[in-house]
N, CA, C and O atoms as a Maestro MAE file, in Angstrom:
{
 s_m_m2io_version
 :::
 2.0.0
}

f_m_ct {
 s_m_title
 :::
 protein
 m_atom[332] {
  # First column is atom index #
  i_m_mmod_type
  r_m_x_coord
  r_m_y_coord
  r_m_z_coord
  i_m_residue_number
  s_m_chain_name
  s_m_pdb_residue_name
  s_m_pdb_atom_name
  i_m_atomic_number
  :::
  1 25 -15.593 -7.029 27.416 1 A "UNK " " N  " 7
  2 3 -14.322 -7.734 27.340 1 A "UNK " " CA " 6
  3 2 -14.514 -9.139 26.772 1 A "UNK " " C  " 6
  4 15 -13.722 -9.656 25.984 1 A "UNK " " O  " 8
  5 25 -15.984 -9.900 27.380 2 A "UNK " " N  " 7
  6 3 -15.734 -10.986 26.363 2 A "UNK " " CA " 6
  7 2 -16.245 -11.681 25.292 2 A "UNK " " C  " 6
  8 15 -16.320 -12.889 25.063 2 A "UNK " " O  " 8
  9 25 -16.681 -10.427 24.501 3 A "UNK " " N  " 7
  10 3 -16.983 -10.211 23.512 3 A "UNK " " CA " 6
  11 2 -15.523 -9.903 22.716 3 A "UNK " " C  " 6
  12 15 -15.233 -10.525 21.695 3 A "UNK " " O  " 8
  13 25 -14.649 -8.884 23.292 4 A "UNK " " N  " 7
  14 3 -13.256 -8.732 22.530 4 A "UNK " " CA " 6
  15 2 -12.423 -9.888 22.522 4 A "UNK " " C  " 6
  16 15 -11.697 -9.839 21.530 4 A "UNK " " O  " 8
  17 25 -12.204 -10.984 23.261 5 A "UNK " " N  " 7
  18 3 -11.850 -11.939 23.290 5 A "UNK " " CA " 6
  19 2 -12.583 -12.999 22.797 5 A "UNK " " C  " 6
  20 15 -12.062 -14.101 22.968 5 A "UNK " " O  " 8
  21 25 -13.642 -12.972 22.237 6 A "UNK " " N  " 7
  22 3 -14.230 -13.776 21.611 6 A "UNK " " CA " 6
  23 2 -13.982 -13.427 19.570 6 A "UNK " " C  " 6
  24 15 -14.096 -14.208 18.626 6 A "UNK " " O  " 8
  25 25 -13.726 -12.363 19.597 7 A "UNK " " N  " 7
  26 3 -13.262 -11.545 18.614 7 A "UNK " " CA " 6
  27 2 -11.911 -12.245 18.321 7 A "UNK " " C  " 6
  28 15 -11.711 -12.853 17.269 7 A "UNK " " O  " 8
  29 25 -11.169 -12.148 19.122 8 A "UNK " " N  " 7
  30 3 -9.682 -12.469 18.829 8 A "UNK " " CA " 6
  31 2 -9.686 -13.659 18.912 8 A "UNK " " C  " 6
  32 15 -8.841 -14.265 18.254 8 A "UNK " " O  " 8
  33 25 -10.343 -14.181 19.490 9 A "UNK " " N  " 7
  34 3 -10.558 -15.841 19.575 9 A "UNK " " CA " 6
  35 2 -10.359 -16.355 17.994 9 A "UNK " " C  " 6
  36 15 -9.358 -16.902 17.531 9 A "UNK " " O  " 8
  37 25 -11.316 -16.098 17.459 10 A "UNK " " N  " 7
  38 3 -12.015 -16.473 16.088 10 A "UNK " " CA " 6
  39 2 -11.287 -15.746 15.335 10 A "UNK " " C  " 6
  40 15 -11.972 -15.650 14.317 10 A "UNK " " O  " 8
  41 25 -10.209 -15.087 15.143 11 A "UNK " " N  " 7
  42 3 -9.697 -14.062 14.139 11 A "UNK " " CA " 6
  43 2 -10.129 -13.115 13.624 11 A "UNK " " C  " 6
  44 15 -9.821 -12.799 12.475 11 A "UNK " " O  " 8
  45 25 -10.946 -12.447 14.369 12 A "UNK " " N  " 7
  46 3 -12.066 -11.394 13.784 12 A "UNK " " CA " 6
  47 2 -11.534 -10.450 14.522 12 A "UNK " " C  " 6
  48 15 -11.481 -10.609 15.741 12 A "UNK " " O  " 8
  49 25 -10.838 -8.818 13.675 13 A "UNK " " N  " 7
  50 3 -10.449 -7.741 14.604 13 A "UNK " " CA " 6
  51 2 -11.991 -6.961 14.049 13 A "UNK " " C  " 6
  52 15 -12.539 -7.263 12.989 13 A "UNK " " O  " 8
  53 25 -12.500 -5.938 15.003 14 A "UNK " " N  " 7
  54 3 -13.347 -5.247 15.000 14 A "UNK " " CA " 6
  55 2 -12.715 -3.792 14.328 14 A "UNK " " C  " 6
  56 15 -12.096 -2.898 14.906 14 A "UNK " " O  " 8
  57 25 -13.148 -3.916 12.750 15 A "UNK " " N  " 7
  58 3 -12.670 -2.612 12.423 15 A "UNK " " CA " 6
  59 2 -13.748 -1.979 11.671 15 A "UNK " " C  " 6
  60 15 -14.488 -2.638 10.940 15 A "UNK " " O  " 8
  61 25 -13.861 -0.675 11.835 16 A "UNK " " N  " 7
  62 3 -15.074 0.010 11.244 16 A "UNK " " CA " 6
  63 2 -14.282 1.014 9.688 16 A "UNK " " C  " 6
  64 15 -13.152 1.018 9.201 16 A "UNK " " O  " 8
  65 25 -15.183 1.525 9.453 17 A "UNK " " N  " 7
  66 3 -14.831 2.484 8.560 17 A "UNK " " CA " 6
  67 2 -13.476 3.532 8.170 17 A "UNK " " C  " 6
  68 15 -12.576 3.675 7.343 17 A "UNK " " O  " 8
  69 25 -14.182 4.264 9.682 18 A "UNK " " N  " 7
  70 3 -13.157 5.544 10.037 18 A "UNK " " CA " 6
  71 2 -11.689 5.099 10.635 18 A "UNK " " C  " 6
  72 15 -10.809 5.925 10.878 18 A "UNK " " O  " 8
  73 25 -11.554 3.790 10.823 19 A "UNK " " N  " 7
  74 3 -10.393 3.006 11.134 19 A "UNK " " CA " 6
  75 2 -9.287 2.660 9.783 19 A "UNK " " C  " 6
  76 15 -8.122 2.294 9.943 19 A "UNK " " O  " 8
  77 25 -9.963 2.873 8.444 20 A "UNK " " N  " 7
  78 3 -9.258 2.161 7.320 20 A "UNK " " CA " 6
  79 2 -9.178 3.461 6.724 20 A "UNK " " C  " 6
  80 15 -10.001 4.376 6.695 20 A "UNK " " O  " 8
  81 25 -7.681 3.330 6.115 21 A "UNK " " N  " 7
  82 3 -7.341 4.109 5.079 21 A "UNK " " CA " 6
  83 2 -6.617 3.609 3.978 21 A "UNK " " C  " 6
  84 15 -5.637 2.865 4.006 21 A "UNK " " O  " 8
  85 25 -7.385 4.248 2.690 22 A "UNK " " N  " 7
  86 3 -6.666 3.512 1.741 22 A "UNK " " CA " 6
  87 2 -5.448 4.568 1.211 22 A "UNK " " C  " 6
  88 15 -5.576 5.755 0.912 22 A "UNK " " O  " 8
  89 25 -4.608 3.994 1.200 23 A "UNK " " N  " 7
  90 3 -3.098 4.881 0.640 23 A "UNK " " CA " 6
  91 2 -3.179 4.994 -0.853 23 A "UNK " " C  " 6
  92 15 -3.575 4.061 -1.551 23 A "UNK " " O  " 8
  93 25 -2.881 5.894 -1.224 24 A "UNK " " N  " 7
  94 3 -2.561 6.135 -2.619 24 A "UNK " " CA " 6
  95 2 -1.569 6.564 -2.871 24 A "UNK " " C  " 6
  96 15 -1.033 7.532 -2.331 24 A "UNK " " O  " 8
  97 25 -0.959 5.575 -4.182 25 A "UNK " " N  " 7
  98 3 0.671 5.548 -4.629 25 A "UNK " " CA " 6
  99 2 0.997 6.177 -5.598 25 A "UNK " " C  " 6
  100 15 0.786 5.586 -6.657 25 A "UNK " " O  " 8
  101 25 1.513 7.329 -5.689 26 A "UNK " " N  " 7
  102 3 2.096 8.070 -7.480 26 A "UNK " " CA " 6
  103 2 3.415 7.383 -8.285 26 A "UNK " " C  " 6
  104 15 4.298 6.642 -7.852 26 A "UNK " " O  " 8
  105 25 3.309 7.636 -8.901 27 A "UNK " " N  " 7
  106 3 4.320 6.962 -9.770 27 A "UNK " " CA " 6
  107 2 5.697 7.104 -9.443 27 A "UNK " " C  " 6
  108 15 6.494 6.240 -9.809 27 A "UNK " " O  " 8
  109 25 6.192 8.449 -8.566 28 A "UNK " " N  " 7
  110 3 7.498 8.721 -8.360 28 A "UNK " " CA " 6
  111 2 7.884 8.307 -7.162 28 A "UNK " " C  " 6
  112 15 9.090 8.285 -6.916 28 A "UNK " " O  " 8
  113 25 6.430 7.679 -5.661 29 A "UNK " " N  " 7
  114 3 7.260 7.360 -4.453 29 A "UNK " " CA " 6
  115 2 6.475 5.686 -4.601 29 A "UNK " " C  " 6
  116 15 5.371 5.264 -4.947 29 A "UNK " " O  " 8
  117 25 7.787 5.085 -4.111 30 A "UNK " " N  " 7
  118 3 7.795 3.618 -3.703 30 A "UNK " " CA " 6
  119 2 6.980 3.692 -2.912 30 A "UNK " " C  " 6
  120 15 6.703 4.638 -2.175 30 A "UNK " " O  " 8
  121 25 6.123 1.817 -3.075 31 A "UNK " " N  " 7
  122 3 4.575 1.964 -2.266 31 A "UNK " " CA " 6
  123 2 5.347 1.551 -0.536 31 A "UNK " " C  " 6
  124 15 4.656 1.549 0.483 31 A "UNK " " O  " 8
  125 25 6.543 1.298 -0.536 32 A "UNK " " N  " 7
  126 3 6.755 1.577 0.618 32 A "UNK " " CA " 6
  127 2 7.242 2.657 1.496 32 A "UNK " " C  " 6
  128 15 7.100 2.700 2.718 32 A "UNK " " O  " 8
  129 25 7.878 3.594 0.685 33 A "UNK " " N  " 7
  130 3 7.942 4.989 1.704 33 A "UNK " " CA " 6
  131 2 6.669 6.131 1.472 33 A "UNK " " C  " 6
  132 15 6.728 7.360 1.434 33 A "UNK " " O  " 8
  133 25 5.386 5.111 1.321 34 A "UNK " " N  " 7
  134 3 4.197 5.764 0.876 34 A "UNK " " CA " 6
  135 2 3.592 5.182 2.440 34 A "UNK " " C  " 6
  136 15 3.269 5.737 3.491 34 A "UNK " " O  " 8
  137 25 3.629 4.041 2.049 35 A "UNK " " N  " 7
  138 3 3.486 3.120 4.187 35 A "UNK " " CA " 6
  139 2 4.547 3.453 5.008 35 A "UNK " " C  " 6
  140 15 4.237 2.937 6.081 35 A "UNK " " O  " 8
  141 25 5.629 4.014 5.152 36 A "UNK " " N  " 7
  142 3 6.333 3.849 6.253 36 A "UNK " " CA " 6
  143 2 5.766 5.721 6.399 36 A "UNK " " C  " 6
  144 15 5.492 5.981 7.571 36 A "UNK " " O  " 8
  145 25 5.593 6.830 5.518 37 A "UNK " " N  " 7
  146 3 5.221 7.909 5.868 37 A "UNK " " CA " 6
  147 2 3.713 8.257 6.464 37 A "UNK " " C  " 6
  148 15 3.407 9.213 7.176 37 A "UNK " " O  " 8
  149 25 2.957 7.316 6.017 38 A "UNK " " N  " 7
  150 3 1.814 7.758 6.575 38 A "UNK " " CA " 6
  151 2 1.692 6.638 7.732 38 A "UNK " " C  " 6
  152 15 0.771 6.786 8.536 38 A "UNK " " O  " 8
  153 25 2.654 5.401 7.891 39 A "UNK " " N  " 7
  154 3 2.085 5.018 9.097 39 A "UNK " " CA " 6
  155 2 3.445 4.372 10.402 39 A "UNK " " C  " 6
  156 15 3.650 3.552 11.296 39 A "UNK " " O  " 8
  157 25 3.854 5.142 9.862 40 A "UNK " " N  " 7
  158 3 5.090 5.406 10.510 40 A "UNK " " CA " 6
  159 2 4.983 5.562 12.261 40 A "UNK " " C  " 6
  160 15 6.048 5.272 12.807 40 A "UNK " " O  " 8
  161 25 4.090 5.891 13.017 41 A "UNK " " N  " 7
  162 3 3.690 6.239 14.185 41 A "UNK " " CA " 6
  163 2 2.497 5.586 14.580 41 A "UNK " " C  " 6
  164 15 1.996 5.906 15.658 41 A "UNK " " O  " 8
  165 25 1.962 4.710 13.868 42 A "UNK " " N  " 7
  166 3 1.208 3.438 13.725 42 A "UNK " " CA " 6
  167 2 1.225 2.234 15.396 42 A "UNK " " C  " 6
  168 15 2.099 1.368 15.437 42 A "UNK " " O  " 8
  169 25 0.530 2.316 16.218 43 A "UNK " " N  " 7
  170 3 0.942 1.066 16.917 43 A "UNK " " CA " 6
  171 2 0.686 -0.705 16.310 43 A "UNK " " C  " 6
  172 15 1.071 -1.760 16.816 43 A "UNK " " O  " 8
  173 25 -0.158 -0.435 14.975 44 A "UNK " " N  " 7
  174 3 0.066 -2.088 14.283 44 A "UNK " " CA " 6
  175 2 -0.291 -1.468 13.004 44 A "UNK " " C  " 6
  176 15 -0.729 -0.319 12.943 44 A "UNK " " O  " 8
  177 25 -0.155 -2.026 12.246 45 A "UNK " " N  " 7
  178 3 -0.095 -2.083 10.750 45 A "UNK " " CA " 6
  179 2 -0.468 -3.036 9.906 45 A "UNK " " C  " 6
  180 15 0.386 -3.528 9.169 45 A "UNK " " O  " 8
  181 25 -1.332 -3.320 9.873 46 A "UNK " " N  " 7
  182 3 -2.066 -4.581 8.935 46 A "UNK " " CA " 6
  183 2 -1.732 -4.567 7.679 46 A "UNK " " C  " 6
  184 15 -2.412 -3.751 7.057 46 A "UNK " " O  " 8
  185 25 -0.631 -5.373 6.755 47 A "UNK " " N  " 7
  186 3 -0.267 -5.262 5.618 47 A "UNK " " CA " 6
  187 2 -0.470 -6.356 4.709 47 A "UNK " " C  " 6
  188 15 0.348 -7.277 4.695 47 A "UNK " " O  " 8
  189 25 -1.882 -6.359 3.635 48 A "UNK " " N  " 7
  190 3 -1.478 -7.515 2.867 48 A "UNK " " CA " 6
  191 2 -0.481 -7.943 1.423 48 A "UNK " " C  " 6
  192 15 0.099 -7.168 0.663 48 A "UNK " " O  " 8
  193 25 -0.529 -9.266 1.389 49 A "UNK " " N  " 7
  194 3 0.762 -9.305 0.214 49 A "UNK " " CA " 6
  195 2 -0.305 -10.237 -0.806 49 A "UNK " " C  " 6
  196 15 -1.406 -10.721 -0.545 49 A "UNK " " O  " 8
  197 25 0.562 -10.270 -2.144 50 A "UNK " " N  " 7
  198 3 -0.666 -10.921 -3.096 50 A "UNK " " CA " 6
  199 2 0.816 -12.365 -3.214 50 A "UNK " " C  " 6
  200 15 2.014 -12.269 -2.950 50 A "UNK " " O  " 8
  201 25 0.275 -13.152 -3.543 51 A "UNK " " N  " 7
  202 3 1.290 -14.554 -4.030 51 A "UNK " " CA " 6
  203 2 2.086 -14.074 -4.737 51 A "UNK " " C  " 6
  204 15 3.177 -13.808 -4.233 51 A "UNK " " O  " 8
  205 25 1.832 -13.740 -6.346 52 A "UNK " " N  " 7
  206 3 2.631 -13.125 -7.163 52 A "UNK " " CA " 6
  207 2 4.182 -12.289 -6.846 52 A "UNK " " C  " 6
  208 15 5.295 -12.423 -7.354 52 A "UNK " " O  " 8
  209 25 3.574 -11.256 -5.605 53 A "UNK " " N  " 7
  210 3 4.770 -10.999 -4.925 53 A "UNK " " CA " 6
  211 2 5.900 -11.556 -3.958 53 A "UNK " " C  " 6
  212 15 6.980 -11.057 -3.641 53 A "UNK " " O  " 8
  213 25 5.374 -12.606 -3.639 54 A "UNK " " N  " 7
  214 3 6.330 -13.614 -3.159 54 A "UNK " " CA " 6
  215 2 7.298 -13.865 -3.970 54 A "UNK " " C  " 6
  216 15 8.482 -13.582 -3.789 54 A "UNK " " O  " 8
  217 25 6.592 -14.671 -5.340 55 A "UNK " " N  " 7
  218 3 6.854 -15.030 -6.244 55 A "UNK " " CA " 6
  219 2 8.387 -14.516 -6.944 55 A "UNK " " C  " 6
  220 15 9.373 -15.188 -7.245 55 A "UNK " " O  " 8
  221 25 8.149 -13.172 -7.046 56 A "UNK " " N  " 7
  222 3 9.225 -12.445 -7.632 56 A "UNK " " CA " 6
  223 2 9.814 -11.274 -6.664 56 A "UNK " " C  " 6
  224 15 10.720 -10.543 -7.065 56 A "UNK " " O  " 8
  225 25 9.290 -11.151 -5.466 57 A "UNK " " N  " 7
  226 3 10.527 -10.455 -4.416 57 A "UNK " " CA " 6
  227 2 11.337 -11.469 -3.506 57 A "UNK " " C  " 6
  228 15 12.532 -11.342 -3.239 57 A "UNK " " O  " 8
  229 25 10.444 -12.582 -3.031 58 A "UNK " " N  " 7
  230 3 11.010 -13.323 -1.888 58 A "UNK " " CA " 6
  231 2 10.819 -12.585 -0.655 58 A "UNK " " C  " 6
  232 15 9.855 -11.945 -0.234 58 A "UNK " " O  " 8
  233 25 12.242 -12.883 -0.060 59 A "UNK " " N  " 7
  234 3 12.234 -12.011 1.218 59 A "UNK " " CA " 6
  235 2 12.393 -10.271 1.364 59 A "UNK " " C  " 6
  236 15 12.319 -9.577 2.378 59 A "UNK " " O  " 8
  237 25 12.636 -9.884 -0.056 60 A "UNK " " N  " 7
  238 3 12.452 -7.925 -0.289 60 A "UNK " " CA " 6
  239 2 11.050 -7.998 0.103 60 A "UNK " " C  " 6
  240 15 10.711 -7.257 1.025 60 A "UNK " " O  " 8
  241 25 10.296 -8.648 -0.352 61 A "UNK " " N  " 7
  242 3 8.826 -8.172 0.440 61 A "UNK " " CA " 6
  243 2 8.441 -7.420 1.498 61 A "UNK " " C  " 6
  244 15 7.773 -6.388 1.440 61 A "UNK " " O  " 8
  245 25 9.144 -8.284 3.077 62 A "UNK " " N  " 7
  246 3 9.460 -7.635 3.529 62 A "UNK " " CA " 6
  247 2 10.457 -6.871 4.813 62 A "UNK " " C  " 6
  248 15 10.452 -6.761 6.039 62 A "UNK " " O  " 8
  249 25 11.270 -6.455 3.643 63 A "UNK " " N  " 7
  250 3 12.469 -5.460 4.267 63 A "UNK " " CA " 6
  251 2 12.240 -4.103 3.760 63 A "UNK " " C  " 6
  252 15 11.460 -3.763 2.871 63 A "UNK " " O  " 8
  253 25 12.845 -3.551 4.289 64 A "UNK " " N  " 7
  254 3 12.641 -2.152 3.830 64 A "UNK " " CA " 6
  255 2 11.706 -1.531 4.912 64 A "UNK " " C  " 6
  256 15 11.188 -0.566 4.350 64 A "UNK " " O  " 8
  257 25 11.304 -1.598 6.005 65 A "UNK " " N  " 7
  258 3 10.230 -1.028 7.002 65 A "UNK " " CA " 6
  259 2 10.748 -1.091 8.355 65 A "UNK " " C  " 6
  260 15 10.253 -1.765 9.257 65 A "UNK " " O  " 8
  261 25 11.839 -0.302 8.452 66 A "UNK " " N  " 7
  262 3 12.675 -0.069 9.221 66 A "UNK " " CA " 6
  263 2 12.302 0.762 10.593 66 A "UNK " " C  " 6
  264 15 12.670 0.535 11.746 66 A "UNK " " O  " 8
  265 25 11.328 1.944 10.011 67 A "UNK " " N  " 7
  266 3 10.492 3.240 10.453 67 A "UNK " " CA " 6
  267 2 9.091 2.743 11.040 67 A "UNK " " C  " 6
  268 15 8.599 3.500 11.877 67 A "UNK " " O  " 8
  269 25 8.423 1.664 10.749 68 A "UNK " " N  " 7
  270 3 7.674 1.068 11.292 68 A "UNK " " CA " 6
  271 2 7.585 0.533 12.840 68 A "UNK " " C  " 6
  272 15 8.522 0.136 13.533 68 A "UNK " " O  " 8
  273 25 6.337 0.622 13.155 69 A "UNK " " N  " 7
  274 3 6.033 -0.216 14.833 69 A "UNK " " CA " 6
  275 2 5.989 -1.746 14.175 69 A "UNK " " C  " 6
  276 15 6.757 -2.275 13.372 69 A "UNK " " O  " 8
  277 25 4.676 -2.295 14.892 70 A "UNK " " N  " 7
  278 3 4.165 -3.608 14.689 70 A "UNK " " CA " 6
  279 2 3.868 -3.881 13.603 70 A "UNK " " C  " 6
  280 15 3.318 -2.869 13.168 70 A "UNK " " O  " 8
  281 25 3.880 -4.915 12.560 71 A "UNK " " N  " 7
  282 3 3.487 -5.459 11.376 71 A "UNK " " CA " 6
  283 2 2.226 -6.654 11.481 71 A "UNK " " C  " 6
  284 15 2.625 -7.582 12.184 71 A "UNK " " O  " 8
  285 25 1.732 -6.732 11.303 72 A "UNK " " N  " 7
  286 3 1.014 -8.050 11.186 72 A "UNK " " CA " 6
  287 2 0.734 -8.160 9.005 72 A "UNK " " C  " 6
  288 15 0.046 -7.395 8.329 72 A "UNK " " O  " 8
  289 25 1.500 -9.277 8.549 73 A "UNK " " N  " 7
  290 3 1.330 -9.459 7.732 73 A "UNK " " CA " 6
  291 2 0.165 -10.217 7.071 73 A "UNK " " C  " 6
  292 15 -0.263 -10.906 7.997 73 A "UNK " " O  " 8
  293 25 -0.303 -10.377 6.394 74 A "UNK " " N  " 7
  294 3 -1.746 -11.196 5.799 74 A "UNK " " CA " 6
  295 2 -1.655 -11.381 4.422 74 A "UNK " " C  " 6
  296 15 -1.261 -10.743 3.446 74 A "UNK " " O  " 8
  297 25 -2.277 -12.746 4.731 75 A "UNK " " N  " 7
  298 3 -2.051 -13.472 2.893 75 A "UNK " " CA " 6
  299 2 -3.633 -14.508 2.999 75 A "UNK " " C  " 6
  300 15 -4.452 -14.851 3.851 75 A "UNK " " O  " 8
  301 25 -3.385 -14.673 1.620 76 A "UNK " " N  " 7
  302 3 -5.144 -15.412 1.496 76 A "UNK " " CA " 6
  303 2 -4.829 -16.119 0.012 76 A "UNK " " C  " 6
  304 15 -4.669 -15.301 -0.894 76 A "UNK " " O  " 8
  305 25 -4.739 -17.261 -0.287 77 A "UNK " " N  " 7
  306 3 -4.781 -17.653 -1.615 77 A "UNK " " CA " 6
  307 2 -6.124 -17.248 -2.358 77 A "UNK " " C  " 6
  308 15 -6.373 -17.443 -3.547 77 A "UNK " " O  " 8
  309 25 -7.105 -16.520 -1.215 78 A "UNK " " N  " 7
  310 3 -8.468 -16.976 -2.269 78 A "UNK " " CA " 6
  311 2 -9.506 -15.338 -1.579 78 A "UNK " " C  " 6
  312 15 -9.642 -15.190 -0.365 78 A "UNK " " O  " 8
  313 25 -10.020 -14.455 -2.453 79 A "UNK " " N  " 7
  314 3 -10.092 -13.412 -2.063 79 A "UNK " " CA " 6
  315 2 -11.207 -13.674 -1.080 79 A "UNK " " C  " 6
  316 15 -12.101 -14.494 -1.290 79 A "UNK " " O  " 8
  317 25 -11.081 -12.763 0.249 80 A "UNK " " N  " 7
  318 3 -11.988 -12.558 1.284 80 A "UNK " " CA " 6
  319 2 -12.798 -11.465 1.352 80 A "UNK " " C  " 6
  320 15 -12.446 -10.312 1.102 80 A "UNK " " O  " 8
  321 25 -13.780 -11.789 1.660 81 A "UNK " " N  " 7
  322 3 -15.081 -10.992 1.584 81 A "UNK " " CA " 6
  323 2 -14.921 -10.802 3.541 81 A "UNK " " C  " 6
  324 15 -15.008 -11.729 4.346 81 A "UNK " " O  " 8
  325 25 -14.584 -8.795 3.981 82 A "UNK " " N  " 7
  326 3 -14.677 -8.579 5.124 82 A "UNK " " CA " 6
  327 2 -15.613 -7.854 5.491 82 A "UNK " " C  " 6
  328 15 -15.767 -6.704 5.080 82 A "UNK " " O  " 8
  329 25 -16.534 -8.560 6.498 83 A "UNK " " N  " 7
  330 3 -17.887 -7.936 7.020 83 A "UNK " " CA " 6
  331 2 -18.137 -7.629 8.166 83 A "UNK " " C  " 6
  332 15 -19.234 -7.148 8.452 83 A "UNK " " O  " 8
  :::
 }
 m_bond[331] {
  # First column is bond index #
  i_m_from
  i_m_to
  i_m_order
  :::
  1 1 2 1
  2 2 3 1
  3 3 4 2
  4 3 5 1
  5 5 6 1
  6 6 7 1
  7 7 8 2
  8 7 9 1
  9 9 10 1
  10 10 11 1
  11 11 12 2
  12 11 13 1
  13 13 14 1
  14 14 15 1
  15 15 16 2
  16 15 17 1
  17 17 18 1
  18 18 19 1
  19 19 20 2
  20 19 21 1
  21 21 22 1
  22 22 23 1
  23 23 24 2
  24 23 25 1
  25 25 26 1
  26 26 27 1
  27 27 28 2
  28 27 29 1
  29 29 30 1
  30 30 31 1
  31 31 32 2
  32 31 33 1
  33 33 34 1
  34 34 35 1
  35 35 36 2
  36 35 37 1
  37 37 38 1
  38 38 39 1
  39 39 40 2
  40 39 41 1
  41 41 42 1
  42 42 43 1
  43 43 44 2
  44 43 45 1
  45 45 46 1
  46 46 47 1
  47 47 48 2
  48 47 49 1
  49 49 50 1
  50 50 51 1
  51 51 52 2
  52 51 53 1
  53 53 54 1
  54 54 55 1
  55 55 56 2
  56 55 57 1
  57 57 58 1
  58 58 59 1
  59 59 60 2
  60 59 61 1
  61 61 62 1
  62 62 63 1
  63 63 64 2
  64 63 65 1
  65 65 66 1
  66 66 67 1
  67 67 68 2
  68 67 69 1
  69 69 70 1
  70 70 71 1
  71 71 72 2
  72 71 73 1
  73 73 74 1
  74 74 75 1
  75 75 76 2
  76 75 77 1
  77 77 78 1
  78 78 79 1
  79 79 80 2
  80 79 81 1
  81 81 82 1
  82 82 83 1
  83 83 84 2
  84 83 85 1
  85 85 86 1
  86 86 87 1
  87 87 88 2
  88 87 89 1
  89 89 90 1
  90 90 91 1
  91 91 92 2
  92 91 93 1
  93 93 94 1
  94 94 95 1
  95 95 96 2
  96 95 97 1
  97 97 98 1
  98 98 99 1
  99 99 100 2
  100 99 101 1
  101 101 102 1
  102 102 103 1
  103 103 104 2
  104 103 105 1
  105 105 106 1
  106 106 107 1
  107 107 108 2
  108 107 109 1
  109 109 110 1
  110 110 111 1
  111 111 112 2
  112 111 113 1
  113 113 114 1
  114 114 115 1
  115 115 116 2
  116 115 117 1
  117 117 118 1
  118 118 119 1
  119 119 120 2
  120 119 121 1
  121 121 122 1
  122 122 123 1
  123 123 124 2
  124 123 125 1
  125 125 126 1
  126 126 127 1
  127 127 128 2
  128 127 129 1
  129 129 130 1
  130 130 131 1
  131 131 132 2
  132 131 133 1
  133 133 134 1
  134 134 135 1
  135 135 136 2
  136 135 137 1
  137 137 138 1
  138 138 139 1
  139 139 140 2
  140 139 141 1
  141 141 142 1
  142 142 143 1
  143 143 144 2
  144 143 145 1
  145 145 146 1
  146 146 147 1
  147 147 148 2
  148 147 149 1
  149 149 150 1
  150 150 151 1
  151 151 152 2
  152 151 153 1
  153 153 154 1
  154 154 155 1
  155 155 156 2
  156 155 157 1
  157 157 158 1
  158 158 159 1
  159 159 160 2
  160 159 161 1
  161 161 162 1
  162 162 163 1
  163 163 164 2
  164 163 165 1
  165 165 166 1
  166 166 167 1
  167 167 168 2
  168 167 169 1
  169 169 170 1
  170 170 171 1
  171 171 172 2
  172 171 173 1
  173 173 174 1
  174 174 175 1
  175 175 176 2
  176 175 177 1
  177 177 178 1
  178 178 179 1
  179 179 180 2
  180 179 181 1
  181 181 182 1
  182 182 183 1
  183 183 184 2
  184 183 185 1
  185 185 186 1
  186 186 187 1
  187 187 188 2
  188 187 189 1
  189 189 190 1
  190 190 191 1
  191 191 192 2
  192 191 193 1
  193 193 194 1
  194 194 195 1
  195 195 196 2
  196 195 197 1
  197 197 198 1
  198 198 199 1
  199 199 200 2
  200 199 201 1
  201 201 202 1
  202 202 203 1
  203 203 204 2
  204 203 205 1
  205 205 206 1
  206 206 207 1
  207 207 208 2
  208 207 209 1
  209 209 210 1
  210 210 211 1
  211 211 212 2
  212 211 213 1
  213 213 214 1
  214 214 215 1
  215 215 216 2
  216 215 217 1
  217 217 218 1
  218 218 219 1
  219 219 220 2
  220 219 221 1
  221 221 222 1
  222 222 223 1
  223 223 224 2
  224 223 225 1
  225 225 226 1
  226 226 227 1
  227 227 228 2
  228 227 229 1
  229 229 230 1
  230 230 231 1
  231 231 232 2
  232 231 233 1
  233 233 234 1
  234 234 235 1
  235 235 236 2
  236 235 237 1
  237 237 238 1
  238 238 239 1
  239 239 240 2
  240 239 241 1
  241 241 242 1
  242 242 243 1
  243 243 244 2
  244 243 245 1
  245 245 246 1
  246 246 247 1
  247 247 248 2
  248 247 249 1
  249 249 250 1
  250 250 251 1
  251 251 252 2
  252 251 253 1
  253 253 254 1
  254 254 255 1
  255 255 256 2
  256 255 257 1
  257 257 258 1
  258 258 259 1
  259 259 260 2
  260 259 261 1
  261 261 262 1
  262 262 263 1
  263 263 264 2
  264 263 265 1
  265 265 266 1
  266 266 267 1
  267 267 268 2
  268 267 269 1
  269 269 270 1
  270 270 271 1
  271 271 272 2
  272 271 273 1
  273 273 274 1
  274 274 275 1
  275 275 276 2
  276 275 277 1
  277 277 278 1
  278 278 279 1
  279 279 280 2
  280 279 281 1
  281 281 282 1
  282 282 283 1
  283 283 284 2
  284 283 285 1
  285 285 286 1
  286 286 287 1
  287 287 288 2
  288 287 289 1
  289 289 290 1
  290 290 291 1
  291 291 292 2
  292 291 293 1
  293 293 294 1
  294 294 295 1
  295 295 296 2
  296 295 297 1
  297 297 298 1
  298 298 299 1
  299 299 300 2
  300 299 301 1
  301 301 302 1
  302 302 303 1
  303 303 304 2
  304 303 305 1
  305 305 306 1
  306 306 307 1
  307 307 308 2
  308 307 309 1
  309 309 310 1
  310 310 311 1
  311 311 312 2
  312 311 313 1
  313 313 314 1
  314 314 315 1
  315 315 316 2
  316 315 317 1
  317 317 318 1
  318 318 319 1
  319 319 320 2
  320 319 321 1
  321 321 322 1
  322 322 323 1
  323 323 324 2
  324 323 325 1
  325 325 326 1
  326 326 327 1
  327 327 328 2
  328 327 329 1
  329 329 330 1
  330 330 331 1
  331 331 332 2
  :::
 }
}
């Protein structure tokens, strides 16, 4: 336990491999009813956004995730290296 709280302390979630999935988007479904179908039953959802999309959605970013649990959104001006 305080080791997991030392984790969350520092902003560090403990995620391994078999924990991450990468989604893949086809050309005919929106990359959001591509996330709300596969994680739709999700208890958190780690979603990042790039600047650019700020840029030119604003607040559409994010709406549209209606079907969703928890969100935790994430942004980084500067790319992160996760180890």
């Amino acid at each position: 336990k305080a080791r997991m709280n030392e984790l969350i302390e520092t902003g560090r979630l403990p995620v391994t491999a078999q924990n991450i999935e990468i989604l893949i988007q086809d050309e005919e479904t929106s990359i959001k009813d591509v996330i709300q179908n596969r994680s739709s039953q999700a208890g958190l959802t780690i979603m990042g956004f790039r600047e650019e999309s700020m840029k030119h959605k604003d607040d559409q970013l994010f709406e549209g995730y209606d079907k969703m649990g928890s969100i935790l959104y994430v942004h980084s001006f500067d790319r992160k290296i996760l180890d």
